[in-house]
mmCIF file of C-alpha atoms in Angstrom:
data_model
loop_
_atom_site.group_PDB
_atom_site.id
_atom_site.type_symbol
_atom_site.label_atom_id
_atom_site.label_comp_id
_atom_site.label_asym_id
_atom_site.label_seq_id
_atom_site.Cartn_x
_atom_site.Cartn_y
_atom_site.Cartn_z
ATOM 1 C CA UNK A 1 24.493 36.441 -25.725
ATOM 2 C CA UNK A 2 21.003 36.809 -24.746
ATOM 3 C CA UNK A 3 19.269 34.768 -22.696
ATOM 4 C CA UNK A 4 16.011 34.930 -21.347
ATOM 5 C CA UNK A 5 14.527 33.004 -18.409
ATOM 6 C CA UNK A 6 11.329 31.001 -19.236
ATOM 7 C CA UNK A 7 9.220 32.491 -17.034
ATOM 8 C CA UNK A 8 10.104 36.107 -18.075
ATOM 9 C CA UNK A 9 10.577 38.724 -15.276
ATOM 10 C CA UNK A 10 7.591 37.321 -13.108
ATOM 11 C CA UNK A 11 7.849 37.850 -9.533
ATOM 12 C CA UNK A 12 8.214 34.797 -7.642
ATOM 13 C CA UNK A 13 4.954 35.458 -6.208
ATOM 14 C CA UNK A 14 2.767 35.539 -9.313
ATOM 15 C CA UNK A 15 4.674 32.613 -10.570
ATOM 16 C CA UNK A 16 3.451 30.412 -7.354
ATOM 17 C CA UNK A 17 -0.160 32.002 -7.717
ATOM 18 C CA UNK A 18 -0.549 29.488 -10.348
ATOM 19 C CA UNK A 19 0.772 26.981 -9.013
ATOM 20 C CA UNK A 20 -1.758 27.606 -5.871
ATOM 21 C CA UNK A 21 -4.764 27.397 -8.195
ATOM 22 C CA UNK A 22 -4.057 24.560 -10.046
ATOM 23 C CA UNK A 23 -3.150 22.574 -6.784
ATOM 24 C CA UNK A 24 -6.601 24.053 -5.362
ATOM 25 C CA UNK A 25 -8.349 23.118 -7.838
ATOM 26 C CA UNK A 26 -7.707 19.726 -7.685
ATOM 27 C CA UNK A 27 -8.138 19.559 -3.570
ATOM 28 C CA UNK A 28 -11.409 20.917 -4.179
ATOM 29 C CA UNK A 29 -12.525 18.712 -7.037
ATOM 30 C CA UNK A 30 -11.858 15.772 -4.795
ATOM 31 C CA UNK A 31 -14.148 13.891 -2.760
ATOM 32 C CA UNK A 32 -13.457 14.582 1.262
ATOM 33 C CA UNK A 33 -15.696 10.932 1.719
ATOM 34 C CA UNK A 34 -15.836 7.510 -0.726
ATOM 35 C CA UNK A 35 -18.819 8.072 -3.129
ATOM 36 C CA UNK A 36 -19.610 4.334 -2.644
ATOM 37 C CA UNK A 37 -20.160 1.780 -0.083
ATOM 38 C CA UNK A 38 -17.578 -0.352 -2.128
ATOM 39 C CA UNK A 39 -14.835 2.331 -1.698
ATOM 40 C CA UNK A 40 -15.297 2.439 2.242
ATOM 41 C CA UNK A 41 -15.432 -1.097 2.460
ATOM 42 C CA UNK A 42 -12.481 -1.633 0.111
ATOM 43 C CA UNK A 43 -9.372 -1.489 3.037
ATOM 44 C CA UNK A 44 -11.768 -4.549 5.241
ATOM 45 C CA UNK A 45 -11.815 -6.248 1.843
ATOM 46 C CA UNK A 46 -8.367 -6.285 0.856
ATOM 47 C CA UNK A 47 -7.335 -6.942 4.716
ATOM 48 C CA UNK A 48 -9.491 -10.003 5.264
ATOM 49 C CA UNK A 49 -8.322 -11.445 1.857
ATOM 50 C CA UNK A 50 -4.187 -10.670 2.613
ATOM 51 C CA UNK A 51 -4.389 -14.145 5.049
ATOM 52 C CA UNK A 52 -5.802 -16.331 2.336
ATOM 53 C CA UNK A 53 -3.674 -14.800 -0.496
ATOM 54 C CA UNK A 54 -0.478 -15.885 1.632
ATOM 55 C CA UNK A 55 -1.864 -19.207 1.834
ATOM 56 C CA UNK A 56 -3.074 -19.590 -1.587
ATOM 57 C CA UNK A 57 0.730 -18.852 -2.867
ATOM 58 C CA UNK A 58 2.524 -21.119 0.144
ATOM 59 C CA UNK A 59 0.267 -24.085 -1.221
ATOM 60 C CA UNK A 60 1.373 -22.900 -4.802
ATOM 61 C CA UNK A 61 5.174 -22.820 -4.047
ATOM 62 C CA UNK A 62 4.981 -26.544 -1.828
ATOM 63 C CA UNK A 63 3.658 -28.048 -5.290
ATOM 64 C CA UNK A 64 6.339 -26.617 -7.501
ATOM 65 C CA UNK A 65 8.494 -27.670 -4.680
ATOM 66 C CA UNK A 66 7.118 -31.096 -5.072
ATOM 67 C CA UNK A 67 7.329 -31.595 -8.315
ATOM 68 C CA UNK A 68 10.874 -30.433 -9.041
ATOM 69 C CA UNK A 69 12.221 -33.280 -6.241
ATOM 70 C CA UNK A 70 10.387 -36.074 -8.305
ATOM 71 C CA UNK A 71 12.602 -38.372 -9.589
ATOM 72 C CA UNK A 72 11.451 -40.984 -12.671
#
């Protein structure tokens, strides 16, 4: 029975060297800062509009609430 490994009789070493430049190469493709003012401004956005969203979907829930109890 012969077997071979997939990665042949690599050295650990060289295997990970690969893996290094492919995960460099994404870190350095990527943007350190937002490339917009909507990206920066995005977490303020989403954090002022959390309140109303829970009150939005409490209002929702007391009229389904309301009209299941309604008797004819």
């Amino acid at each position: 029975m012969n077997t071979r490994h997939p990665l042949g009789d690599t050295p650990i070493g060289q295997q990970l060297l690969a893996h290094y430049a492919r995960r460099d190469a994404v870190r350095h493709a990527t943007p350190l800062f937002p490339s917009s003012w909507a990206e920066c401004l995005a977490p303020f956005r989403n954090a002022r509009l959390q309140p109303l969203r829970a009150a939005a979907s409490a209002v929702r829930a007391q009229k389904r609430d309301d009209t299941v109890c309604q008797a004819g």
